[in-house]
mmCIF file of N, CA and C in Angstrom:
data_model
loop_
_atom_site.group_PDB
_atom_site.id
_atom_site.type_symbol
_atom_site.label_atom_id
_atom_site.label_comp_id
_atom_site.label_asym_id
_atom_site.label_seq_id
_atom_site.Cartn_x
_atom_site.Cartn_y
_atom_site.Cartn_z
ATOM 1 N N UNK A 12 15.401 -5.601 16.631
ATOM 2 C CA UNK A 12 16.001 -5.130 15.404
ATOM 3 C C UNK A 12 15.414 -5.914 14.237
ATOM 4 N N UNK A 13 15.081 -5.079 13.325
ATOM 5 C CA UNK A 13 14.432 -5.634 12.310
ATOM 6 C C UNK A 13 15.669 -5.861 10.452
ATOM 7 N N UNK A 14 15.354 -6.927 10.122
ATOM 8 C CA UNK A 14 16.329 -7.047 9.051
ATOM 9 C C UNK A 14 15.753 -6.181 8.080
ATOM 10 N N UNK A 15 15.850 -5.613 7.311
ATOM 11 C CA UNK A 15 15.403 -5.547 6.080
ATOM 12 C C UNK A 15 15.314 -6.445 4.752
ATOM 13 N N UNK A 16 14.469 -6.709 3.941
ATOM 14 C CA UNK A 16 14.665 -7.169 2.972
ATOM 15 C C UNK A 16 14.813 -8.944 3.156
ATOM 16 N N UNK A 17 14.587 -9.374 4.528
ATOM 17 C CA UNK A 17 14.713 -10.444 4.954
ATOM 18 C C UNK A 17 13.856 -11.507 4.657
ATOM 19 N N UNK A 18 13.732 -12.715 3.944
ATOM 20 C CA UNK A 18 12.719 -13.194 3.398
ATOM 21 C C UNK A 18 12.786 -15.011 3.718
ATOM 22 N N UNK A 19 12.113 -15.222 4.600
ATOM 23 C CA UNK A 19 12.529 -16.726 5.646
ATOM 24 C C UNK A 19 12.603 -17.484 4.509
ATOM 25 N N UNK A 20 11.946 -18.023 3.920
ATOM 26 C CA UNK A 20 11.969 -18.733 2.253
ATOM 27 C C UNK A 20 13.367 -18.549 1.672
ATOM 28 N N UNK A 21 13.640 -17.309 1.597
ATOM 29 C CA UNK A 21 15.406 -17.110 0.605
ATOM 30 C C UNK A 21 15.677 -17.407 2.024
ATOM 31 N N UNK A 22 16.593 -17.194 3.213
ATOM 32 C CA UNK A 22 16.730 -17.838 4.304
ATOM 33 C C UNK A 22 16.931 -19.200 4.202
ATOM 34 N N UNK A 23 16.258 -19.785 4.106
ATOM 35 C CA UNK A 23 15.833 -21.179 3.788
ATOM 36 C C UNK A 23 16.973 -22.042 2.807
ATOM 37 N N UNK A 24 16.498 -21.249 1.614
ATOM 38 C CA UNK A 24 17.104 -21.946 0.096
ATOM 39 C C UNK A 24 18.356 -21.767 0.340
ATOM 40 N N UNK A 25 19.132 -20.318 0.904
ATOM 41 C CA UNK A 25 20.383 -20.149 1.111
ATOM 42 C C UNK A 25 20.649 -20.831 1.838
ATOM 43 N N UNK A 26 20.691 -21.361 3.136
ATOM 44 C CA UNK A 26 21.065 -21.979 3.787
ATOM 45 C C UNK A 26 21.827 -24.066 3.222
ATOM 46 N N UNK A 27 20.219 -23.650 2.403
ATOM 47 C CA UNK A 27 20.185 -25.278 1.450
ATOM 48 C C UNK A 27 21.633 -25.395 0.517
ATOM 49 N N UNK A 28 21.755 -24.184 -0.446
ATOM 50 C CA UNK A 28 22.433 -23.882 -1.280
ATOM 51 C C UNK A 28 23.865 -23.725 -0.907
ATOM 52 N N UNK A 29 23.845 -23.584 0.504
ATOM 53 C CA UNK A 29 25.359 -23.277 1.112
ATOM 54 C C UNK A 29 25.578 -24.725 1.440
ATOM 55 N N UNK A 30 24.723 -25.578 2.314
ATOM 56 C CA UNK A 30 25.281 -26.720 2.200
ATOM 57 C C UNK A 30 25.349 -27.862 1.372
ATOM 58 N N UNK A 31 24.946 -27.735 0.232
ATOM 59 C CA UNK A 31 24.495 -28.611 -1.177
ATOM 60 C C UNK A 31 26.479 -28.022 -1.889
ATOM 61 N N UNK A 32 26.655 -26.849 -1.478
ATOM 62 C CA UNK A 32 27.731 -26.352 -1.959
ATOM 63 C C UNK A 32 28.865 -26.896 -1.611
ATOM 64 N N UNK A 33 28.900 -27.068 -0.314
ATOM 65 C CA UNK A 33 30.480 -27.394 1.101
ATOM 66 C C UNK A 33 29.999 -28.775 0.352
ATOM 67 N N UNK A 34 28.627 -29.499 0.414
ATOM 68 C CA UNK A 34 29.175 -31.019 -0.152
ATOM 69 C C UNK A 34 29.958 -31.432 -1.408
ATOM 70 N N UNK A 35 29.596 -30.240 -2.359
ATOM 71 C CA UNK A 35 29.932 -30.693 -3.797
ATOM 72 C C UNK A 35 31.566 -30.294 -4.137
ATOM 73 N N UNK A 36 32.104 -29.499 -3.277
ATOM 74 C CA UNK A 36 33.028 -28.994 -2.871
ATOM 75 C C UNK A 36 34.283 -29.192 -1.710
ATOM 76 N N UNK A 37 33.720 -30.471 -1.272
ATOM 77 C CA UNK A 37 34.537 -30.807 0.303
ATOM 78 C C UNK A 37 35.819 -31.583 -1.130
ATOM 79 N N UNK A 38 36.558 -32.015 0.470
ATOM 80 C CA UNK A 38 38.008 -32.761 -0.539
ATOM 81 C C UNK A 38 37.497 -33.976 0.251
ATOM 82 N N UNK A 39 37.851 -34.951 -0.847
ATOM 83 C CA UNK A 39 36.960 -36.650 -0.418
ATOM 84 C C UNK A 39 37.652 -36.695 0.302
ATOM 85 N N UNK A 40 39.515 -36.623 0.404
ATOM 86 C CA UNK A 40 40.244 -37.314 1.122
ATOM 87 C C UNK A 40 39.929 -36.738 3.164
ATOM 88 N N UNK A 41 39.334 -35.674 3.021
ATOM 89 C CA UNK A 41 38.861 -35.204 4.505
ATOM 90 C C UNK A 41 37.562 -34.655 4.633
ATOM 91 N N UNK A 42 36.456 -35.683 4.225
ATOM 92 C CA UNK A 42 35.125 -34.965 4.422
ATOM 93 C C UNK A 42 34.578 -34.489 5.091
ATOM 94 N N UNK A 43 33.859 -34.036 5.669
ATOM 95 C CA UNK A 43 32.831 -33.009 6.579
ATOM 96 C C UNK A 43 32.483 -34.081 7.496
ATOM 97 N N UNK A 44 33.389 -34.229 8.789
ATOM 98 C CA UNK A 44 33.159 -35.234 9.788
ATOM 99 C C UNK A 44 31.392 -35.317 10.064
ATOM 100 N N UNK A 45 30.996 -36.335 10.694
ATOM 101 C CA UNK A 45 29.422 -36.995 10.739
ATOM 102 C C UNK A 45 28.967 -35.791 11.917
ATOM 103 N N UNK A 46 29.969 -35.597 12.598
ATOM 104 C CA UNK A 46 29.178 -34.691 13.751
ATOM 105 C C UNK A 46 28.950 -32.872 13.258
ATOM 106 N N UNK A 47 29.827 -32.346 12.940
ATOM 107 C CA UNK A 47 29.876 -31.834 12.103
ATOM 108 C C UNK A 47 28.561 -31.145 11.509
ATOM 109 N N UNK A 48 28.060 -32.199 10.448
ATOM 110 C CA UNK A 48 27.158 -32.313 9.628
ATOM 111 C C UNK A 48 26.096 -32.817 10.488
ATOM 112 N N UNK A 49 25.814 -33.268 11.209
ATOM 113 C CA UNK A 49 24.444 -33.384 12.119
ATOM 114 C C UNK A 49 24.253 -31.914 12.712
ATOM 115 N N UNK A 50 25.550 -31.331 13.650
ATOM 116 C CA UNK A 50 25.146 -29.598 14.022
ATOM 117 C C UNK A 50 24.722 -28.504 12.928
ATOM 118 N N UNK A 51 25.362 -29.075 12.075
ATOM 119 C CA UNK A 51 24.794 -28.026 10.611
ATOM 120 C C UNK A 51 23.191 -27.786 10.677
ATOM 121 N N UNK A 52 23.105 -29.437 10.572
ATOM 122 C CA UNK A 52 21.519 -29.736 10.430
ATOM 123 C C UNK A 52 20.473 -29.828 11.405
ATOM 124 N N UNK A 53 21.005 -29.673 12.502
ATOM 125 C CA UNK A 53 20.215 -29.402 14.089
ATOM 126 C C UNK A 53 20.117 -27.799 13.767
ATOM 127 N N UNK A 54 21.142 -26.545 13.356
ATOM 128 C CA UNK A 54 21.178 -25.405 13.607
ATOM 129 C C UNK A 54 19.919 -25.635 12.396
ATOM 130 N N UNK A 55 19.672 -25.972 11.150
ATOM 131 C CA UNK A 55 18.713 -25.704 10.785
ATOM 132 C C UNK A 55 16.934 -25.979 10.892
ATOM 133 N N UNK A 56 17.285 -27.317 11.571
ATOM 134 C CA UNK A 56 15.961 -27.145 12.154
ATOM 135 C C UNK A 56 15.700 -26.562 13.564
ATOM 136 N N UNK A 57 16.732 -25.826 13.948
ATOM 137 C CA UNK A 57 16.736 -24.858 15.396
ATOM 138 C C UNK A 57 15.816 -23.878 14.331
ATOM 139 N N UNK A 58 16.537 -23.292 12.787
ATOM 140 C CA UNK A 58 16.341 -22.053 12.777
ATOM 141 C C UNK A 58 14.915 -22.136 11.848
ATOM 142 N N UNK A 59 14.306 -23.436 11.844
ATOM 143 C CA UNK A 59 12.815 -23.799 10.898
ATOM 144 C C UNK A 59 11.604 -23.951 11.766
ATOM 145 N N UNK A 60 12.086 -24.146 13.370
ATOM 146 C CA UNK A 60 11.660 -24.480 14.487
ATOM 147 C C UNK A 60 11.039 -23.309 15.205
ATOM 148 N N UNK A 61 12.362 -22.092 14.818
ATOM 149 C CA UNK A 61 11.868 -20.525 15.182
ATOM 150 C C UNK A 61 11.232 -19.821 14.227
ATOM 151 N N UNK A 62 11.059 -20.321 13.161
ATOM 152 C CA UNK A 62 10.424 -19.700 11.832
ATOM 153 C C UNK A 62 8.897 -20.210 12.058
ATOM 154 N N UNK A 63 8.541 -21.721 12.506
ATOM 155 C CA UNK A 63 7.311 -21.880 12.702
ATOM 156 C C UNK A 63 6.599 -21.237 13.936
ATOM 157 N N UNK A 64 7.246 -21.141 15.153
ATOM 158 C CA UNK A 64 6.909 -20.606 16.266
ATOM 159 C C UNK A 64 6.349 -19.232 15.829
ATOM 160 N N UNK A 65 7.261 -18.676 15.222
ATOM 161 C CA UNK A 65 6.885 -16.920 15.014
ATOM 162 C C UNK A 65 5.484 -16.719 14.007
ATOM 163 N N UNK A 66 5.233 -18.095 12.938
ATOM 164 C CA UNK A 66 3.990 -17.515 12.644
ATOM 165 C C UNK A 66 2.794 -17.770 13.170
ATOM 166 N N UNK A 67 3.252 -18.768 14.356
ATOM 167 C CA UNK A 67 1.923 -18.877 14.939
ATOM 168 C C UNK A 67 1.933 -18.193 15.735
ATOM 169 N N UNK A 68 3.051 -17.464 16.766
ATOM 170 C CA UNK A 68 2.765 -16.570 17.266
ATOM 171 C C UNK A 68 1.878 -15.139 16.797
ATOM 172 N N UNK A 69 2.754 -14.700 15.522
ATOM 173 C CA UNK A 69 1.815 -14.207 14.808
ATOM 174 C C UNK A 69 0.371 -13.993 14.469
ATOM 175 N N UNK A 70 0.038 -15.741 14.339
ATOM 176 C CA UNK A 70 -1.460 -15.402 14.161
ATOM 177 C C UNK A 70 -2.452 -15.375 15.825
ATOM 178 N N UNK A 71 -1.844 -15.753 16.583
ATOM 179 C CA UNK A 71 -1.945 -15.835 17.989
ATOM 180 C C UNK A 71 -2.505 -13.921 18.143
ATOM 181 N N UNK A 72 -1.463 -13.315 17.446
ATOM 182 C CA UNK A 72 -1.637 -11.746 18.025
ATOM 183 C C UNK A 72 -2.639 -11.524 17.153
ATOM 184 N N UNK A 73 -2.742 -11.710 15.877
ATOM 185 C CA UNK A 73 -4.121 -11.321 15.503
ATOM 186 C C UNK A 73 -5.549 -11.935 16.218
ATOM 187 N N UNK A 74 -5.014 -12.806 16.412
ATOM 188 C CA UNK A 74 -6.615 -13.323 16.792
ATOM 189 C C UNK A 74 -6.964 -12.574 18.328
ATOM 190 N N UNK A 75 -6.044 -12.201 18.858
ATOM 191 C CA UNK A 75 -6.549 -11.283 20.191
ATOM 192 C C UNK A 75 -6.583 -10.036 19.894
ATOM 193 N N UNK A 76 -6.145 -9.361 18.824
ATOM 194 C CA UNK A 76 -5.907 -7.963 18.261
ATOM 195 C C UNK A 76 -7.379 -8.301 18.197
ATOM 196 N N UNK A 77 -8.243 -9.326 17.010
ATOM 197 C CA UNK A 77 -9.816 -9.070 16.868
ATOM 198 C C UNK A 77 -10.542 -9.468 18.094
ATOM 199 N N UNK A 78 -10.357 -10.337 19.170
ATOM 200 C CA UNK A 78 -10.727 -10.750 20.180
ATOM 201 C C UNK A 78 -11.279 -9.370 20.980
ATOM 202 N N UNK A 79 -9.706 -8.217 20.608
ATOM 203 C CA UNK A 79 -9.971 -6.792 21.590
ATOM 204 C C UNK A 79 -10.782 -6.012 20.732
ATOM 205 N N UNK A 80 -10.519 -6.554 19.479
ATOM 206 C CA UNK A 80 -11.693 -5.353 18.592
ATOM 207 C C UNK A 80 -13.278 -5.712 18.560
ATOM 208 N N UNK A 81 -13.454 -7.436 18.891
ATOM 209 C CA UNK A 81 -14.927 -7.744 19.182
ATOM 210 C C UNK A 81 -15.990 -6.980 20.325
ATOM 211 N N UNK A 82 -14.418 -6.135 21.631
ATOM 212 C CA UNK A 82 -15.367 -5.853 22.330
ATOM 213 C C UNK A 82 -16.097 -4.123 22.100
ATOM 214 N N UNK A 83 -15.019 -3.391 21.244
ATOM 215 C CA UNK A 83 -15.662 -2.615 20.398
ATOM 216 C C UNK A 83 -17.202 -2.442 19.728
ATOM 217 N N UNK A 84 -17.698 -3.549 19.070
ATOM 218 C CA UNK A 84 -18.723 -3.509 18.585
ATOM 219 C C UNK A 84 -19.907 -3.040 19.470
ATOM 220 N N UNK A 85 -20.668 -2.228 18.891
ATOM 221 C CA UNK A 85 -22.129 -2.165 19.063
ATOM 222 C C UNK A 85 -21.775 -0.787 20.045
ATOM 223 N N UNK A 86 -20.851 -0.485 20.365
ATOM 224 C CA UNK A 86 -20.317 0.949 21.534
ATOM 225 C C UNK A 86 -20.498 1.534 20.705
ATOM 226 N N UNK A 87 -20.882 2.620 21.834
ATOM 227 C CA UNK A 87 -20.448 3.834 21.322
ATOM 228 C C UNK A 87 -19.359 4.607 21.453
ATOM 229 N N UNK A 88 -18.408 5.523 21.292
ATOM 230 C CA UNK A 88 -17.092 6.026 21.112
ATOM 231 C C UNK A 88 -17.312 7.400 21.335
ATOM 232 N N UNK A 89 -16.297 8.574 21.553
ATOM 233 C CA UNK A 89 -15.805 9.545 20.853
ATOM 234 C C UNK A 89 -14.130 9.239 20.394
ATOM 235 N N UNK A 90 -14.539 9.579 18.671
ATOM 236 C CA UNK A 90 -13.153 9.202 18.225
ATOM 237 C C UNK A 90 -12.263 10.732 17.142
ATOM 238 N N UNK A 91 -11.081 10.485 17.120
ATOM 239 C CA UNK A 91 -10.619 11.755 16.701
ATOM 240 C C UNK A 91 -11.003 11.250 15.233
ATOM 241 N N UNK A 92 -11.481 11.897 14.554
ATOM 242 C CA UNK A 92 -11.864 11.725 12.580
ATOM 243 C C UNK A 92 -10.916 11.583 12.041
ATOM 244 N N UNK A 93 -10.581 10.543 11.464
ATOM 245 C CA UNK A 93 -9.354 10.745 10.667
ATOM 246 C C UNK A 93 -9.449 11.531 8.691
ATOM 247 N N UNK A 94 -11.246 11.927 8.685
ATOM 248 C CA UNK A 94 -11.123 12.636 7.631
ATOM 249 C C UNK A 94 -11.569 14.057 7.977
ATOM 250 N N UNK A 95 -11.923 14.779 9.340
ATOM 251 C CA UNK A 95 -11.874 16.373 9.366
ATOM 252 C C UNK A 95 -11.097 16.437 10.550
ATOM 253 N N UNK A 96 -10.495 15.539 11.182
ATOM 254 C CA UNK A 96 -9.424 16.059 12.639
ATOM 255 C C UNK A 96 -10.295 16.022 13.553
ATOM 256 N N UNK A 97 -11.576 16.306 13.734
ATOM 257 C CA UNK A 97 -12.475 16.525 15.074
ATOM 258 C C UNK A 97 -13.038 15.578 15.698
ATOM 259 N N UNK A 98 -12.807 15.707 16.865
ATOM 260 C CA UNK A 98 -13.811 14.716 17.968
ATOM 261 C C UNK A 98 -14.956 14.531 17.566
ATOM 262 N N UNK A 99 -15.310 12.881 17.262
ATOM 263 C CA UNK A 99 -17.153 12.946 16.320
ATOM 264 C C UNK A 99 -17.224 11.587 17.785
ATOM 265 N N UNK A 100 -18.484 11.120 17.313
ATOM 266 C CA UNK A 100 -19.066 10.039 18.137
ATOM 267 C C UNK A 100 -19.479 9.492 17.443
ATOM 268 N N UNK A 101 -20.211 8.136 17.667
ATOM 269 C CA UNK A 101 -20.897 7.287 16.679
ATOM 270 C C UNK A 101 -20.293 5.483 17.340
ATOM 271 N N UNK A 102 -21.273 5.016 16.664
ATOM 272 C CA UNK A 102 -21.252 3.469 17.298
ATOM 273 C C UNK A 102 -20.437 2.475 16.217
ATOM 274 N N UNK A 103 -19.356 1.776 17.016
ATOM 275 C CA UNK A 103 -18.515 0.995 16.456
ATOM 276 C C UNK A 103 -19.062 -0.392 15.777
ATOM 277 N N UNK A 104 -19.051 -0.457 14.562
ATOM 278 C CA UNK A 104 -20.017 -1.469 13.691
ATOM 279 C C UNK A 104 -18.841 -2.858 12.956
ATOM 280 N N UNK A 105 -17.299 -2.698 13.082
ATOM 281 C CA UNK A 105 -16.668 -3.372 12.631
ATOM 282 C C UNK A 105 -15.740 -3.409 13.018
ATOM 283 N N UNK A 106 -14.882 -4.292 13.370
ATOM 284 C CA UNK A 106 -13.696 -4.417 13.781
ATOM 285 C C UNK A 106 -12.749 -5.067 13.098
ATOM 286 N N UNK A 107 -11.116 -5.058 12.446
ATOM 287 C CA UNK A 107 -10.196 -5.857 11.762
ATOM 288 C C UNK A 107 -8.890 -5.617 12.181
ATOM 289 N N UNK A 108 -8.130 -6.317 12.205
ATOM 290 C CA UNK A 108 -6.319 -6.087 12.029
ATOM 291 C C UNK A 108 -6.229 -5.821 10.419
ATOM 292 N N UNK A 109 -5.499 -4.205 10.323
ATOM 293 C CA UNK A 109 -4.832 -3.662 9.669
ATOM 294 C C UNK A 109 -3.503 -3.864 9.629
ATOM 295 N N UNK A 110 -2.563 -4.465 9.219
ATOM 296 C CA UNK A 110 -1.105 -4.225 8.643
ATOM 297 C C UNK A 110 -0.776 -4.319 10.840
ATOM 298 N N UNK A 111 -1.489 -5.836 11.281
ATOM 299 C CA UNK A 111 -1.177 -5.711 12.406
ATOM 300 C C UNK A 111 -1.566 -5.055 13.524
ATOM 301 N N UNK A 112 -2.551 -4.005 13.217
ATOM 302 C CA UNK A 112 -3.041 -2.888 14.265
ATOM 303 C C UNK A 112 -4.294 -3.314 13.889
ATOM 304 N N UNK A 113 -5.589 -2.742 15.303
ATOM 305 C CA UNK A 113 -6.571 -2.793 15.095
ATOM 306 C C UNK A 113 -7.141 -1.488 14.621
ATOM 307 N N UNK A 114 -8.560 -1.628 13.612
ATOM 308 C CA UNK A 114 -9.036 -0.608 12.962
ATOM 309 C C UNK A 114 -10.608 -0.672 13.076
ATOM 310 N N UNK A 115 -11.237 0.410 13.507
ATOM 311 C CA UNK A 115 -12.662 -0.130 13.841
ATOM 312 C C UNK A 115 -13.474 0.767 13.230
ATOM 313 N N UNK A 116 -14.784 0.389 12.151
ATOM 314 C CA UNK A 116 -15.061 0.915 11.659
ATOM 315 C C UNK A 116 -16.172 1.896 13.061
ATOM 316 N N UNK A 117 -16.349 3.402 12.407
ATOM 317 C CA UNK A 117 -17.373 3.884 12.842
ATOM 318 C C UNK A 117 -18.247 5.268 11.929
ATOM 319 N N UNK A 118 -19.227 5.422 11.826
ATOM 320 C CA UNK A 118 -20.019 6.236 11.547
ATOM 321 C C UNK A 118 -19.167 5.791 9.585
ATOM 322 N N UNK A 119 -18.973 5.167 9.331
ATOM 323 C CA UNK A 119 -18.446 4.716 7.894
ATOM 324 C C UNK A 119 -17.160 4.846 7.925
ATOM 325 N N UNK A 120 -16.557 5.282 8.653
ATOM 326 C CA UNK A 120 -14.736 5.722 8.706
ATOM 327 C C UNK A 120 -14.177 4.454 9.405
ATOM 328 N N UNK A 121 -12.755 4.724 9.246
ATOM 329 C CA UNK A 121 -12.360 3.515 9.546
ATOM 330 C C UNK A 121 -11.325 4.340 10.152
ATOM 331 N N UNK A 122 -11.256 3.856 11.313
ATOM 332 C CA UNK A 122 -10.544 4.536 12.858
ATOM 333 C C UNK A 122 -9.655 3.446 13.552
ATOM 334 N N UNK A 123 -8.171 3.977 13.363
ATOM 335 C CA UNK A 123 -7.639 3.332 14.304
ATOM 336 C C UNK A 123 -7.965 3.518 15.673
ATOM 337 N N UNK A 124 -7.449 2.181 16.534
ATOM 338 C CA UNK A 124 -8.339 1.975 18.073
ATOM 339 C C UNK A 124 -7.350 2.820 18.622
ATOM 340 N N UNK A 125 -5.934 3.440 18.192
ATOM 341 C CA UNK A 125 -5.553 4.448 19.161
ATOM 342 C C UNK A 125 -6.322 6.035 19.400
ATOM 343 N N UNK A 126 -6.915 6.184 18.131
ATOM 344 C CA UNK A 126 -7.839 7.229 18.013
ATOM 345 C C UNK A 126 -9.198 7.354 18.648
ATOM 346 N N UNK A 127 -9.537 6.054 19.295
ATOM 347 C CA UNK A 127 -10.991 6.697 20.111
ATOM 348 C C UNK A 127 -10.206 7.477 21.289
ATOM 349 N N UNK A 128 -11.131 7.960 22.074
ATOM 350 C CA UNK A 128 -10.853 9.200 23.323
ATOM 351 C C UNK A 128 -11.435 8.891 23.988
ATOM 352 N N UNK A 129 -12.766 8.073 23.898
ATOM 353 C CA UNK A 129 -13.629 8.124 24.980
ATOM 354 C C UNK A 129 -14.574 6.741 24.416
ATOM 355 N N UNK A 130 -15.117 5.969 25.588
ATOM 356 C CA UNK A 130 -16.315 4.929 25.617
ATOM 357 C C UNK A 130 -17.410 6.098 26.463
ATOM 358 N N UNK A 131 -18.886 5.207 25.435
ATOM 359 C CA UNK A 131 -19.835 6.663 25.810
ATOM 360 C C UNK A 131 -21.216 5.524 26.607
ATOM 361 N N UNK A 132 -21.757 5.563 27.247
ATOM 362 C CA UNK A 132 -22.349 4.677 28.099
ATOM 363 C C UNK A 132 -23.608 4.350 27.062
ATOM 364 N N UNK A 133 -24.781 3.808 26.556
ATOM 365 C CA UNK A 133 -26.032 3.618 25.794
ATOM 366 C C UNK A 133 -26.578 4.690 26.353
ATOM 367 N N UNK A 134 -27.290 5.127 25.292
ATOM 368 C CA UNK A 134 -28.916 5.887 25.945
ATOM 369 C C UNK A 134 -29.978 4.800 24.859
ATOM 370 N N UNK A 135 -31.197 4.597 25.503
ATOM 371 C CA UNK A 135 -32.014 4.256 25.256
ATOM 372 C C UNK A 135 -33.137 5.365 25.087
ATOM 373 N N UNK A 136 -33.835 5.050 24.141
ATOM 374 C CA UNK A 136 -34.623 6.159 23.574
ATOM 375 C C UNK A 136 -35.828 6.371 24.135
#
């Protein structure tokens, strides 16, 4: 499930801002026992701990997203066109992560890798 509008940074500050708040706000005569206030601050570096994990996971998936698009290169394909609809062919000259997906250039178009159909063996001339 995805949040919307979710932004780890505001995440962050709010979290800061909520407890900068309960301090400025506690009653002296019964403050925010020591243990308390250590779980506060364990849950937040639990939740700064899963914030770093995820972007390296992150870049983890790109770098094998291009790892799978390196082996693309120099093939040849049949791929569906994404500018006339039809099955064309032509040799894969570039490979990148798009918005997370891989995109491989061919014959000048730029083709998502769910759109090839076919690997086409070399001919030599």
């Amino acid at each position: 499930m995805q949040v919307q509008g979710f932004n780890a940074d505001l995440g962050r500050q709010q979290f800061l801002d909520l407890l900068v708040t309960q301090l400025q706000y506690q009653d002296p005569l019964e403050p925010v026992g020591q243990q308390e206030f250590i779980q506060q601050l364990a849950q937040f570096s639990v939740v700064e701990g899963v914030e770093q994990l995820n972007s390296q996971f992150s870049e983890m998936l790109n770098l094998q997203t291009l790892t799978d698009g390196a082996s693309f290169i120099d093939q040849n394909v049949e791929y569906l066109s994404p500018a006339t609809g039809l099955v064309e062919s032509g040799t894969v000259t570039e490979a990148r992560v798009v918005e997370g997906k891989l995109a491989l250039t061919v014959n000048g178009e730029t083709v998502s890798a769910s759109d090839i159909q076919a690997l086409l063996s070399h001919v030599e001339a």
